[in-house]
Amino acid sequence: MRRAVVNQRPVSTHATVAHQKQQNFVAAVAVAEDNVRDGKVTSTGTPQYCRRSSSKKESTISSMILRMVRLGSVAVVLLYVWLSSGAIATTISTNSRANSIQQEYDVASKGKVSKTSEGTSYFDEQEPVPPSEVYKEASVDQRQDRSSHSSSLQDERRQQQQQHDMEARYTVQSAQTPSKNLDKEDGQCSLYLAPSTIPGAGLGMFSSVHRAVGEPMGTGEVIVPLVELHFYSGQADLFNPFSDYYWRGREKGLHGIVAEHRSNSLQGYVPGVDAAINCNLALINVDMSGSQFDDGNLSRYHHPMAGSMSPYHSTPSLVRMDIPAGGELFKFYGDQWFVARQDKFGLIPLSDDYPVAQNIINKFDRIQKRHFPSNEKLKEDLWSLVKDDIGMAEWESRIMNALPQSVGDAQKAAQNEIASLHQAKAVRSVDYLRQHGRCVDSIRPGPSTLPSRQGGRGAFAKRNYAKGSIITGTPLIHVPNRELLTMFRMERNNTDPDTGEETWLRHVDEIVNHQMMLNYCYGHHQSTMLLCPYGSGVNYINHNQTLANVRIQWAPNGTTSHNSSWLTDIRVEDLEWVYDTGLAFDYIATKDIKESDELFLDYGDEFEKVIAERLATWRPESQLSFTASDFYPAEAFKRHASTKALRTEMEQKQLPYPDNIEIRCHSALVDRSRRSQQRENADEFEFHWDTREIGFPCRILERKEAEGDIHDEAVQAMGSLYTVELKLPLEEVGLQYKSDTFTYVQKKDVARSAISFFNKPYTTDLFLPNTFRKDIGIPDDMFPSLWKNKLPTQQKVPDKQVDFP
């Protein structure tokens, strides 16, 4: 994937200037056309208005006009017709849109608002950057994480519908296909991590077999919530090495974890395909994965491991474009991801730019076929004029950069679309993948065979492995300071009455919890370093010293980006502010393993001691926020209440819902465009709650039975109808709250499917004060001595005061 870390500089809007240049250009071409028509210039002559004294440089526009005229009268007229038909105008308007995204991002990076690809978000993390040093790269003030949705509301709605369609396709596919066949299997590996075909992008994900549209790919992965890293760590200067790998939590179905207005400080770390895959906006060939909830029935009142394992899991991704054998896989990161890194990547075309570029190509193709189909030299000159003279000198834009370099490629794109040009460059031979890559479809998740008090999901072999063979490999995200995953007690210290900005005091001697991510990372008791894998399936490998059949070892130098010099020459502190990954594990079979055997790893003696003590001494907390009868996980409660009539506010006074449950109503009830979209794709009384839909808080005021013949199927399908009161923010951008001031709106005759249940913020098992947290041990004989920087006794650090917007 890309490892771009850049300094961000503001980009001004050039739409007005560009529009004036277009007017000047079109006017000059019109004069040229008149002169050609009136016989004032020949195909090789130079008109009087293009001459300049030798003491003056020709302007760019004049030189272009001169070149056009020399191409001949027919070329002048045709190019004028082509350009005036909208080719350049569209680049200007789209450039304005990109600049608008950039301006919003520039405002965001100053600390108040962060513009993401899904709308304006608040309380986003900022990461001030220290001076560059050895092994340090320049860094953006605020790194943008991935989002599967583009920036405009229209694009967001289109993407929501695509997500809906994808989830529906997956439901049908999974119902027809046994879970073990979610990926192609013929005894050979079908997914590889190998050097990307994108220059400078590091590793990429490749398919070694042909994949057709609609096929599921991969087996899904755990989704690990990362909760308000910047806030709980209390670090003003936050090096966050996960920022290039995680996705917005909301897009991965992480609902009801934090407060709504802080939802953009919640990320979902999804290893495997979602972490390793790159983004090529011209060749998005894999759909976004969906998400599903499965807590394994680990009740906080009956299971010692409740809250220690993530209940969120991604579904397999679906192929959206035919992928040839050896083809690299690409998903949509969101336009904002590239806008935020413009200084590094330049004017990379955004998602809406390629259709416009395709339209320009198609117009050019029709004109050349009609007027000069056999004049190859003229075609080349005209295309060069547009790409080199106009595109680079006057109207350099993301759309111009989306156009092919040569007229030959333009003609190919006219026949097969632009994506076909990129596809040819995004393929590696299967032999190359086997030689330079690492197989990453070796593991299938499933219910663990361990006793229920230890289990959850486990990792199972997808084929046979002989003792000593490499099962799979994984790159590692390095975390030099494990305090990043520590959640200290934060106390509000002061609030500025004018700005509303809060000052918080971090109590470094009061740890309230650790991020769940700690349980999925590897470490050593003598070091502050943590190593977090993002390979496929490896995070499902459970601990068992007796049954262990897998061990870890460092990957060979150069494999999966492993740099052996990091183990011998680089100190832990040198890796602060290094976003590139340079370390990798291989997982080795320590005995013969058969297909479908569960894989086990020895996490180390220290882990064994801690987990044994946990299992022996754990008792349910007696001072929890909710009693056993009060707390009911929202996902389970949805299933429990799916066929029951909803209680009104009056009825809830007598028989309340669990204290942790919040009632929310679908956003389509108050958003006309979303409501019309719902009704275009589903029954009027059926509302679809996709991964990102969380609606708005609401109260149920009245319930009534649907009117009509009770034997009518349509009436039966309606069930009860409700009058609800929705709590809406006065100012809303996209789906993110901008204000704590609300208004209340009543809606009548609301269908049951428009109402759902969610957990209230900060009530899930993730926030239990006694949850199990322990990193996986790296064997002492393979851990670099240079990294053992943790003293036996740590001096207490004074409490720090940190300002948080």
mmCIF file with all atom_site columns, N, CA and C in Angstrom, residues 479-481 527-530 566 569-577 785-789:
data_model
loop_
_atom_site.group_PDB
_atom_site.id
_atom_site.type_symbol
_atom_site.label_atom_id
_atom_site.label_alt_id
_atom_site.label_comp_id
_atom_site.label_asym_id
_atom_site.label_entity_id
_atom_site.label_seq_id
_atom_site.pdbx_PDB_ins_code
_atom_site.Cartn_x
_atom_site.Cartn_y
_atom_site.Cartn_z
_atom_site.occupancy
_atom_site.B_iso_or_equiv
_atom_site.pdbx_formal_charge
_atom_site.auth_seq_id
_atom_site.auth_comp_id
_atom_site.auth_asym_id
_atom_site.auth_atom_id
_atom_site.pdbx_PDB_model_num
ATOM 1  N N  . VAL A 1 479 ? 5.185  0.071  16.523 1.00 0.00 ? 479 VAL A N  1
ATOM 2  C CA . VAL A 1 479 ? 4.729  1.079  17.488 1.00 0.00 ? 479 VAL A CA 1
ATOM 3  C C  . VAL A 1 479 ? 5.870  1.263  18.487 1.00 0.00 ? 479 VAL A C  1
ATOM 4  N N  . PRO A 1 480 ? 6.758  2.241  18.287 1.00 0.00 ? 480 PRO A N  1
ATOM 5  C CA . PRO A 1 480 ? 7.928  2.397  19.158 1.00 0.00 ? 480 PRO A CA 1
ATOM 6  C C  . PRO A 1 480 ? 7.587  2.676  20.622 1.00 0.00 ? 480 PRO A C  1
ATOM 7  N N  . ASN A 1 481 ? 6.461  3.365  20.852 1.00 0.00 ? 481 ASN A N  1
ATOM 8  C CA . ASN A 1 481 ? 6.076  3.705  22.218 1.00 0.00 ? 481 ASN A CA 1
ATOM 9  C C  . ASN A 1 481 ? 4.713  3.089  22.507 1.00 0.00 ? 481 ASN A C  1
ATOM 10 N N  . SER A 1 527 ? 10.960 -4.051 26.473 1.00 0.00 ? 527 SER A N  1
ATOM 11 C CA . SER A 1 527 ? 10.977 -3.040 25.407 1.00 0.00 ? 527 SER A CA 1
ATOM 12 C C  . SER A 1 527 ? 9.649  -2.300 25.335 1.00 0.00 ? 527 SER A C  1
ATOM 13 N N  . THR A 1 528 ? 9.722  -1.053 24.887 1.00 0.00 ? 528 THR A N  1
ATOM 14 C CA . THR A 1 528 ? 8.497  -0.273 24.629 1.00 0.00 ? 528 THR A CA 1
ATOM 15 C C  . THR A 1 528 ? 7.936  -0.548 23.240 1.00 0.00 ? 528 THR A C  1
ATOM 16 N N  . MET A 1 529 ? 8.656  -1.335 22.437 1.00 0.00 ? 529 MET A N  1
ATOM 17 C CA . MET A 1 529 ? 8.252  -1.595 21.055 1.00 0.00 ? 529 MET A CA 1
ATOM 18 C C  . MET A 1 529 ? 7.110  -2.609 21.001 1.00 0.00 ? 529 MET A C  1
ATOM 19 N N  . LEU A 1 530 ? 6.122  -2.310 20.156 1.00 0.00 ? 530 LEU A N  1
ATOM 20 C CA . LEU A 1 530 ? 5.075  -3.260 19.804 1.00 0.00 ? 530 LEU A CA 1
ATOM 21 C C  . LEU A 1 530 ? 5.084  -3.453 18.292 1.00 0.00 ? 530 LEU A C  1
ATOM 22 N N  . TRP A 1 566 ? 17.084 -3.264 10.284 1.00 0.00 ? 566 TRP A N  1
ATOM 23 C CA . TRP A 1 566 ? 16.340 -2.678 11.398 1.00 0.00 ? 566 TRP A CA 1
ATOM 24 C C  . TRP A 1 566 ? 16.582 -3.450 12.696 1.00 0.00 ? 566 TRP A C  1
ATOM 25 N N  . ASP A 1 569 ? 20.715 -2.410 13.462 1.00 0.00 ? 569 ASP A N  1
ATOM 26 C CA . ASP A 1 569 ? 21.282 -1.069 13.373 1.00 0.00 ? 569 ASP A CA 1
ATOM 27 C C  . ASP A 1 569 ? 20.352 0.049  13.853 1.00 0.00 ? 569 ASP A C  1
ATOM 28 N N  . ILE A 1 570 ? 19.084 -0.245 14.033 1.00 0.00 ? 570 ILE A N  1
ATOM 29 C CA . ILE A 1 570 ? 18.106 0.802  14.313 1.00 0.00 ? 570 ILE A CA 1
ATOM 30 C C  . ILE A 1 570 ? 17.598 0.677  15.747 1.00 0.00 ? 570 ILE A C  1
ATOM 31 N N  . ARG A 1 571 ? 17.663 1.767  16.487 1.00 0.00 ? 571 ARG A N  1
ATOM 32 C CA . ARG A 1 571 ? 17.121 1.801  17.840 1.00 0.00 ? 571 ARG A CA 1
ATOM 33 C C  . ARG A 1 571 ? 15.615 2.078  17.791 1.00 0.00 ? 571 ARG A C  1
ATOM 34 N N  . VAL A 1 572 ? 14.966 1.765  18.885 1.00 0.00 ? 572 VAL A N  1
ATOM 35 C CA . VAL A 1 572 ? 13.518 1.978  18.962 1.00 0.00 ? 572 VAL A CA 1
ATOM 36 C C  . VAL A 1 572 ? 13.163 3.435  18.720 1.00 0.00 ? 572 VAL A C  1
ATOM 37 N N  . GLU A 1 573 ? 13.893 4.348  19.363 1.00 0.00 ? 573 GLU A N  1
ATOM 38 C CA . GLU A 1 573 ? 13.585 5.773  19.228 1.00 0.00 ? 573 GLU A CA 1
ATOM 39 C C  . GLU A 1 573 ? 13.814 6.289  17.815 1.00 0.00 ? 573 GLU A C  1
ATOM 40 N N  . ASP A 1 574 ? 14.655 5.594  17.029 1.00 0.00 ? 574 ASP A N  1
ATOM 41 C CA . ASP A 1 574 ? 14.888 6.012  15.646 1.00 0.00 ? 574 ASP A CA 1
ATOM 42 C C  . ASP A 1 574 ? 13.653 5.786  14.772 1.00 0.00 ? 574 ASP A C  1
ATOM 43 N N  . LEU A 1 575 ? 12.775 4.921  15.208 1.00 0.00 ? 575 LEU A N  1
ATOM 44 C CA . LEU A 1 575 ? 11.606 4.578  14.402 1.00 0.00 ? 575 LEU A CA 1
ATOM 45 C C  . LEU A 1 575 ? 10.400 5.465  14.689 1.00 0.00 ? 575 LEU A C  1
ATOM 46 N N  . GLU A 1 576 ? 10.531 6.391  15.630 1.00 0.00 ? 576 GLU A N  1
ATOM 47 C CA . GLU A 1 576 ? 9.471  7.391  15.807 1.00 0.00 ? 576 GLU A CA 1
ATOM 48 C C  . GLU A 1 576 ? 9.363  8.227  14.536 1.00 0.00 ? 576 GLU A C  1
ATOM 49 N N  . TRP A 1 577 ? 8.127  8.422  14.073 1.00 0.00 ? 577 TRP A N  1
ATOM 50 C CA . TRP A 1 577 ? 7.822  9.224  12.889 1.00 0.00 ? 577 TRP A CA 1
ATOM 51 C C  . TRP A 1 577 ? 8.235  8.558  11.590 1.00 0.00 ? 577 TRP A C  1
ATOM 52 N N  . SER A 1 785 ? 18.552 -7.188 20.858 1.00 0.00 ? 785 SER A N  1
ATOM 53 C CA . SER A 1 785 ? 19.012 -6.625 22.131 1.00 0.00 ? 785 SER A CA 1
ATOM 54 C C  . SER A 1 785 ? 19.023 -5.106 22.092 1.00 0.00 ? 785 SER A C  1
ATOM 55 N N  . LEU A 1 786 ? 19.219 -4.537 20.883 1.00 0.00 ? 786 LEU A N  1
ATOM 56 C CA . LEU A 1 786 ? 19.249 -3.083 20.740 1.00 0.00 ? 786 LEU A CA 1
ATOM 57 C C  . LEU A 1 786 ? 17.903 -2.447 21.093 1.00 0.00 ? 786 LEU A C  1
ATOM 58 N N  . TRP A 1 787 ? 16.836 -3.237 21.033 1.00 0.00 ? 787 TRP A N  1
ATOM 59 C CA . TRP A 1 787 ? 15.497 -2.718 21.295 1.00 0.00 ? 787 TRP A CA 1
ATOM 60 C C  . TRP A 1 787 ? 15.095 -2.804 22.766 1.00 0.00 ? 787 TRP A C  1
ATOM 61 N N  . LYS A 1 788 ? 15.911 -3.415 23.590 1.00 0.00 ? 788 LYS A N  1
ATOM 62 C CA . LYS A 1 788 ? 15.551 -3.594 25.000 1.00 0.00 ? 788 LYS A CA 1
ATOM 63 C C  . LYS A 1 788 ? 15.822 -2.297 25.761 1.00 0.00 ? 788 LYS A C  1
ATOM 64 N N  . ASN A 1 789 ? 14.898 -1.382 25.604 1.00 0.00 ? 789 ASN A N  1
ATOM 65 C CA . ASN A 1 789 ? 15.059 -0.034 26.154 1.00 0.00 ? 789 ASN A CA 1
ATOM 66 C C  . ASN A 1 789 ? 14.233 0.214  27.400 1.00 0.00 ? 789 ASN A C  1
#
